[in-house]
PDB file of C-alpha atoms in Angstrom:
ATOM      1  CA  UNK A   1     -12.059-154.910  21.802  1.00  0.00           C
ATOM      2  CA  UNK A   2     -11.771-152.045  19.359  1.00  0.00           C
ATOM      3  CA  UNK A   3      -9.586-152.218  16.260  1.00  0.00           C
ATOM      4  CA  UNK A   4      -7.351-149.449  17.619  1.00  0.00           C
ATOM      5  CA  UNK A   5      -6.625-151.383  20.839  1.00  0.00           C
ATOM      6  CA  UNK A   6      -6.062-154.579  18.846  1.00  0.00           C
ATOM      7  CA  UNK A   7      -3.582-152.854  16.545  1.00  0.00           C
ATOM      8  CA  UNK A   8      -1.623-151.572  19.576  1.00  0.00           C
ATOM      9  CA  UNK A   9      -1.751-154.873  21.462  1.00  0.00           C
ATOM     10  CA  UNK A  10      -0.198-157.015  18.720  1.00  0.00           C
ATOM     11  CA  UNK A  11       3.112-155.024  18.430  1.00  0.00           C
ATOM     12  CA  UNK A  12       3.267-154.818  22.231  1.00  0.00           C
ATOM     13  CA  UNK A  13       2.972-158.613  22.562  1.00  0.00           C
ATOM     14  CA  UNK A  14       5.605-159.116  19.861  1.00  0.00           C
ATOM     15  CA  UNK A  15       7.937-156.610  21.528  1.00  0.00           C
ATOM     16  CA  UNK A  16       7.540-158.252  24.952  1.00  0.00           C
ATOM     17  CA  UNK A  17       8.169-161.655  23.364  1.00  0.00           C
ATOM     18  CA  UNK A  18      11.346-160.468  21.629  1.00  0.00           C
ATOM     19  CA  UNK A  19      12.570-158.803  24.828  1.00  0.00           C
ATOM     20  CA  UNK A  20      11.910-161.974  26.850  1.00  0.00           C
ATOM     21  CA  UNK A  21      13.734-164.219  24.371  1.00  0.00           C
ATOM     22  CA  UNK A  22      16.647-161.742  24.248  1.00  0.00           C
ATOM     23  CA  UNK A  23      16.897-161.568  28.044  1.00  0.00           C
ATOM     24  CA  UNK A  24      16.803-165.361  28.344  1.00  0.00           C
ATOM     25  CA  UNK A  25      19.480-165.735  25.644  1.00  0.00           C
ATOM     26  CA  UNK A  26      21.751-163.140  27.272  1.00  0.00           C
ATOM     27  CA  UNK A  27      21.355-164.820  30.664  1.00  0.00           C
ATOM     28  CA  UNK A  28      22.145-168.217  29.181  1.00  0.00           C
ATOM     29  CA  UNK A  29      25.225-166.943  27.327  1.00  0.00           C
ATOM     30  CA  UNK A  30      26.419-165.186  30.506  1.00  0.00           C
ATOM     31  CA  UNK A  31      26.149-168.429  32.501  1.00  0.00           C
ATOM     32  CA  UNK A  32      28.113-170.326  29.856  1.00  0.00           C
ATOM     33  CA  UNK A  33      30.879-167.722  29.548  1.00  0.00           C
ATOM     34  CA  UNK A  34      31.162-166.605  33.199  1.00  0.00           C
ATOM     35  CA  UNK A  35      33.550-169.369  34.334  1.00  0.00           C
ATOM     36  CA  UNK A  36      35.915-169.185  31.294  1.00  0.00           C
ATOM     37  CA  UNK A  37      36.075-165.382  31.585  1.00  0.00           C
ATOM     38  CA  UNK A  38      36.917-165.629  35.303  1.00  0.00           C
ATOM     39  CA  UNK A  39      39.592-168.279  34.582  1.00  0.00           C
ATOM     40  CA  UNK A  40      41.139-166.080  31.886  1.00  0.00           C
ATOM     41  CA  UNK A  41      41.154-163.078  34.250  1.00  0.00           C
ATOM     42  CA  UNK A  42      42.715-165.156  37.049  1.00  0.00           C
ATOM     43  CA  UNK A  43      45.366-166.500  34.640  1.00  0.00           C
ATOM     44  CA  UNK A  44      46.196-162.948  33.515  1.00  0.00           C
ATOM     45  CA  UNK A  45      46.640-161.939  37.167  1.00  0.00           C
ATOM     46  CA  UNK A  46      48.759-165.027  37.947  1.00  0.00           C
ATOM     47  CA  UNK A  47      51.024-164.248  34.985  1.00  0.00           C
ATOM     48  CA  UNK A  48      51.333-160.646  36.185  1.00  0.00           C
ATOM     49  CA  UNK A  49      52.166-161.820  39.732  1.00  0.00           C
ATOM     50  CA  UNK A  50      54.866-164.147  38.410  1.00  0.00           C
ATOM     51  CA  UNK A  51      56.348-161.284  36.378  1.00  0.00           C
ATOM     52  CA  UNK A  52      56.591-158.779  39.247  1.00  0.00           C
ATOM     53  CA  UNK A  53      57.817-160.872  42.211  1.00  0.00           C
ATOM     54  CA  UNK A  54      60.938-162.888  43.029  1.00  0.00           C
ATOM     55  CA  UNK A  55      61.064-166.631  42.527  1.00  0.00           C
ATOM     56  CA  UNK A  56      58.434-168.422  44.605  1.00  0.00           C
ATOM     57  CA  UNK A  57      57.231-171.931  45.385  1.00  0.00           C
ATOM     58  CA  UNK A  58      53.928-171.123  47.108  1.00  0.00           C
ATOM     59  CA  UNK A  59      50.619-170.201  45.497  1.00  0.00           C
ATOM     60  CA  UNK A  60      50.352-166.408  45.951  1.00  0.00           C
ATOM     61  CA  UNK A  61      46.856-166.466  44.508  1.00  0.00           C
ATOM     62  CA  UNK A  62      45.664-168.851  47.236  1.00  0.00           C
ATOM     63  CA  UNK A  63      47.238-166.684  49.971  1.00  0.00           C
ATOM     64  CA  UNK A  64      45.908-163.344  48.738  1.00  0.00           C
ATOM     65  CA  UNK A  65      44.574-160.854  51.265  1.00  0.00           C
ATOM     66  CA  UNK A  66      42.913-157.447  51.272  1.00  0.00           C
ATOM     67  CA  UNK A  67      44.990-154.536  52.529  1.00  0.00           C
ATOM     68  CA  UNK A  68      44.014-150.885  52.969  1.00  0.00           C
ATOM     69  CA  UNK A  69      45.790-147.655  52.167  1.00  0.00           C
ATOM     70  CA  UNK A  70      46.766-145.445  55.101  1.00  0.00           C
ATOM     71  CA  UNK A  71      43.646-143.288  54.732  1.00  0.00           C
ATOM     72  CA  UNK A  72      41.446-146.436  54.596  1.00  0.00           C
ATOM     73  CA  UNK A  73      39.815-145.156  51.363  1.00  0.00           C
ATOM     74  CA  UNK A  74      41.151-147.907  49.115  1.00  0.00           C
ATOM     75  CA  UNK A  75      41.307-151.677  49.576  1.00  0.00           C
ATOM     76  CA  UNK A  76      43.795-153.502  47.411  1.00  0.00           C
ATOM     77  CA  UNK A  77      44.673-157.172  47.041  1.00  0.00           C
ATOM     78  CA  UNK A  78      48.142-158.356  48.097  1.00  0.00           C
ATOM     79  CA  UNK A  79      49.694-161.629  46.945  1.00  0.00           C
ATOM     80  CA  UNK A  80      52.649-162.876  49.060  1.00  0.00           C
ATOM     81  CA  UNK A  81      55.479-164.709  47.253  1.00  0.00           C
ATOM     82  CA  UNK A  82      57.428-167.203  49.375  1.00  0.00           C
ATOM     83  CA  UNK A  83      60.434-169.370  48.631  1.00  0.00           C
ATOM     84  CA  UNK A  84      61.017-172.276  51.046  1.00  0.00           C
ATOM     85  CA  UNK A  85      58.400-170.742  53.355  1.00  0.00           C
ATOM     86  CA  UNK A  86      60.162-167.365  53.566  1.00  0.00           C
ATOM     87  CA  UNK A  87      58.445-164.242  52.267  1.00  0.00           C
ATOM     88  CA  UNK A  88      60.699-162.660  49.638  1.00  0.00           C
ATOM     89  CA  UNK A  89      58.353-160.280  47.810  1.00  0.00           C
ATOM     90  CA  UNK A  90      54.725-159.325  47.341  1.00  0.00           C
ATOM     91  CA  UNK A  91      52.504-158.311  44.469  1.00  0.00           C
ATOM     92  CA  UNK A  92      49.788-155.710  45.000  1.00  0.00           C
ATOM     93  CA  UNK A  93      46.928-155.325  42.544  1.00  0.00           C
ATOM     94  CA  UNK A  94      46.274-151.611  42.221  1.00  0.00           C
ATOM     95  CA  UNK A  95      44.565-149.123  39.940  1.00  0.00           C
ATOM     96  CA  UNK A  96      44.024-145.508  39.033  1.00  0.00           C
ATOM     97  CA  UNK A  97      41.260-143.728  37.170  1.00  0.00           C
ATOM     98  CA  UNK A  98      43.529-140.916  35.954  1.00  0.00           C
ATOM     99  CA  UNK A  99      44.929-142.495  32.796  1.00  0.00           C
ATOM    100  CA  UNK A 100      44.470-140.718  29.473  1.00  0.00           C
ATOM    101  CA  UNK A 101      42.031-143.482  28.531  1.00  0.00           C
ATOM    102  CA  UNK A 102      40.526-143.775  32.020  1.00  0.00           C
ATOM    103  CA  UNK A 103      41.077-146.677  34.405  1.00  0.00           C
ATOM    104  CA  UNK A 104      44.416-148.499  34.507  1.00  0.00           C
ATOM    105  CA  UNK A 105      44.812-151.679  36.560  1.00  0.00           C
ATOM    106  CA  UNK A 106      48.248-153.042  37.270  1.00  0.00           C
ATOM    107  CA  UNK A 107      50.177-155.463  39.436  1.00  0.00           C
ATOM    108  CA  UNK A 108      53.028-153.838  41.377  1.00  0.00           C
ATOM    109  CA  UNK A 109      55.761-156.016  42.843  1.00  0.00           C
ATOM    110  CA  UNK A 110      57.716-155.061  45.962  1.00  0.00           C
ATOM    111  CA  UNK A 111      60.722-156.633  47.615  1.00  0.00           C
ATOM    112  CA  UNK A 112      60.393-157.121  51.378  1.00  0.00           C
ATOM    113  CA  UNK A 113      62.487-153.980  51.998  1.00  0.00           C
ATOM    114  CA  UNK A 114      59.836-151.899  50.186  1.00  0.00           C
ATOM    115  CA  UNK A 115      61.782-151.337  46.986  1.00  0.00           C
ATOM    116  CA  UNK A 116      59.948-151.863  43.716  1.00  0.00           C
ATOM    117  CA  UNK A 117      60.704-155.056  41.828  1.00  0.00           C
ATOM    118  CA  UNK A 118      58.556-154.333  38.772  1.00  0.00           C
ATOM    119  CA  UNK A 119      55.006-153.741  37.592  1.00  0.00           C
ATOM    120  CA  UNK A 120      52.740-155.149  34.914  1.00  0.00           C
ATOM    121  CA  UNK A 121      49.697-153.501  33.346  1.00  0.00           C
ATOM    122  CA  UNK A 122      46.686-155.827  33.615  1.00  0.00           C
ATOM    123  CA  UNK A 123      44.074-153.615  31.993  1.00  0.00           C
ATOM    124  CA  UNK A 124      44.108-150.194  30.349  1.00  0.00           C
ATOM    125  CA  UNK A 125      42.605-148.170  27.530  1.00  0.00           C
ATOM    126  CA  UNK A 126      45.646-146.008  26.851  1.00  0.00           C
ATOM    127  CA  UNK A 127      46.404-144.886  23.305  1.00  0.00           C
ATOM    128  CA  UNK A 128      48.229-147.638  21.363  1.00  0.00           C
ATOM    129  CA  UNK A 129      51.758-146.559  20.479  1.00  0.00           C
ATOM    130  CA  UNK A 130      51.754-143.717  23.009  1.00  0.00           C
ATOM    131  CA  UNK A 131      50.234-144.286  26.443  1.00  0.00           C
ATOM    132  CA  UNK A 132      50.498-148.049  26.022  1.00  0.00           C
ATOM    133  CA  UNK A 133      54.301-147.622  26.134  1.00  0.00           C
ATOM    134  CA  UNK A 134      54.089-147.392  29.938  1.00  0.00           C
ATOM    135  CA  UNK A 135      54.171-151.209  29.903  1.00  0.00           C
ATOM    136  CA  UNK A 136      57.359-151.405  27.831  1.00  0.00           C
ATOM    137  CA  UNK A 137      60.846-152.130  29.236  1.00  0.00           C
ATOM    138  CA  UNK A 138      62.247-148.656  28.485  1.00  0.00           C
ATOM    139  CA  UNK A 139      59.821-147.127  31.011  1.00  0.00           C
ATOM    140  CA  UNK A 140      59.578-150.077  33.406  1.00  0.00           C
ATOM    141  CA  UNK A 141      63.310-150.602  34.027  1.00  0.00           C
ATOM    142  CA  UNK A 142      63.443-147.262  35.887  1.00  0.00           C
ATOM    143  CA  UNK A 143      61.419-148.860  38.672  1.00  0.00           C
ATOM    144  CA  UNK A 144      63.671-151.849  39.382  1.00  0.00           C
ATOM    145  CA  UNK A 145      65.139-151.248  42.830  1.00  0.00           C
ATOM    146  CA  UNK A 146      63.375-147.872  43.111  1.00  0.00           C
ATOM    147  CA  UNK A 147      62.629-147.162  46.760  1.00  0.00           C
ATOM    148  CA  UNK A 148      59.557-144.899  47.139  1.00  0.00           C
ATOM    149  CA  UNK A 149      60.460-144.169  50.767  1.00  0.00           C
ATOM    150  CA  UNK A 150      63.788-142.616  49.718  1.00  0.00           C
ATOM    151  CA  UNK A 151      63.197-141.422  46.181  1.00  0.00           C
ATOM    152  CA  UNK A 152      60.488-139.230  44.693  1.00  0.00           C
ATOM    153  CA  UNK A 153      57.887-141.335  42.882  1.00  0.00           C
ATOM    154  CA  UNK A 154      56.903-138.648  40.373  1.00  0.00           C
ATOM    155  CA  UNK A 155      57.817-137.831  36.803  1.00  0.00           C
ATOM    156  CA  UNK A 156      60.719-135.392  36.357  1.00  0.00           C
ATOM    157  CA  UNK A 157      58.330-132.678  35.099  1.00  0.00           C
ATOM    158  CA  UNK A 158      56.761-132.766  38.581  1.00  0.00           C
ATOM    159  CA  UNK A 159      60.086-132.787  40.439  1.00  0.00           C
ATOM    160  CA  UNK A 160      60.444-136.568  40.680  1.00  0.00           C
ATOM    161  CA  UNK A 161      63.001-139.202  39.698  1.00  0.00           C
ATOM    162  CA  UNK A 162      61.138-140.980  36.854  1.00  0.00           C
ATOM    163  CA  UNK A 163      61.351-140.136  33.154  1.00  0.00           C
ATOM    164  CA  UNK A 164      57.863-140.038  31.623  1.00  0.00           C
ATOM    165  CA  UNK A 165      57.136-141.768  28.342  1.00  0.00           C
ATOM    166  CA  UNK A 166      57.546-139.190  25.570  1.00  0.00           C
ATOM    167  CA  UNK A 167      54.145-137.736  24.569  1.00  0.00           C
ATOM    168  CA  UNK A 168      52.444-139.829  27.282  1.00  0.00           C
ATOM    169  CA  UNK A 169      52.980-137.868  30.483  1.00  0.00           C
ATOM    170  CA  UNK A 170      49.374-138.357  31.610  1.00  0.00           C
ATOM    171  CA  UNK A 171      49.675-142.136  31.271  1.00  0.00           C
ATOM    172  CA  UNK A 172      53.058-142.065  33.039  1.00  0.00           C
ATOM    173  CA  UNK A 173      51.632-140.037  35.936  1.00  0.00           C
ATOM    174  CA  UNK A 174      48.693-142.436  36.185  1.00  0.00           C
ATOM    175  CA  UNK A 175      50.981-145.459  36.489  1.00  0.00           C
ATOM    176  CA  UNK A 176      52.975-143.679  39.199  1.00  0.00           C
ATOM    177  CA  UNK A 177      49.775-142.864  41.060  1.00  0.00           C
ATOM    178  CA  UNK A 178      48.706-146.525  40.971  1.00  0.00           C
ATOM    179  CA  UNK A 179      52.144-147.685  42.176  1.00  0.00           C
ATOM    180  CA  UNK A 180      52.118-145.045  44.902  1.00  0.00           C
ATOM    181  CA  UNK A 181      48.714-146.334  46.079  1.00  0.00           C
ATOM    182  CA  UNK A 182      50.079-149.895  46.151  1.00  0.00           C
ATOM    183  CA  UNK A 183      53.184-148.798  48.059  1.00  0.00           C
ATOM    184  CA  UNK A 184      51.052-146.909  50.590  1.00  0.00           C
ATOM    185  CA  UNK A 185      48.932-150.020  51.223  1.00  0.00           C
ATOM    186  CA  UNK A 186      52.033-152.248  51.440  1.00  0.00           C
ATOM    187  CA  UNK A 187      53.758-149.847  53.868  1.00  0.00           C
ATOM    188  CA  UNK A 188      50.601-149.544  55.975  1.00  0.00           C
ATOM    189  CA  UNK A 189      50.280-153.329  56.085  1.00  0.00           C
ATOM    190  CA  UNK A 190      53.947-153.714  57.107  1.00  0.00           C
ATOM    191  CA  UNK A 191      53.543-151.177  59.903  1.00  0.00           C
ATOM    192  CA  UNK A 192      50.787-153.327  61.388  1.00  0.00           C
ATOM    193  CA  UNK A 193      48.183-150.590  61.155  1.00  0.00           C
ATOM    194  CA  UNK A 194      46.184-152.466  58.529  1.00  0.00           C
ATOM    195  CA  UNK A 195      43.181-153.884  60.332  1.00  0.00           C
ATOM    196  CA  UNK A 196      41.946-156.406  57.766  1.00  0.00           C
TER     197      UNK A 196
END
């Protein structure tokens, strides 16, 4: 073997060795952290469900089901909340990709009559102190008892009935879009046209 080939082979072997050790280490760390990360995510969702539905004594997480929007383009997860075996509200995990910082995931709660109980942001990258205010009571209280079938689920600037967060209209619109998607799936499910 020539000296030139030998000088190229040694760094290549070292590089492959480092890459192999790195890949093994990453795989090992992923296996160790996968279950705790999933538990933390599930706990965050359970807390959000509890915040957006009426009092319940069942396990909404165990009864979750997939529901589709009316156009069948989006599948969302619905969590029924029951008290003494009677359905009193539902939580729908929804999302939008139109936030100022990109994707926003939230849990929207609906009473059985279709009115909004509340919502809780699960994940977002909105600007702290501006767009992040969409998860604060001043904005959220507008939704309590809001009935999307009778009222206009848009910000006032767009002809709707909701006041946007000051200097965070894009984030406000994104939240409304996510709630509207959840309401559409909930309404479609209630009408019996959801074939899941």
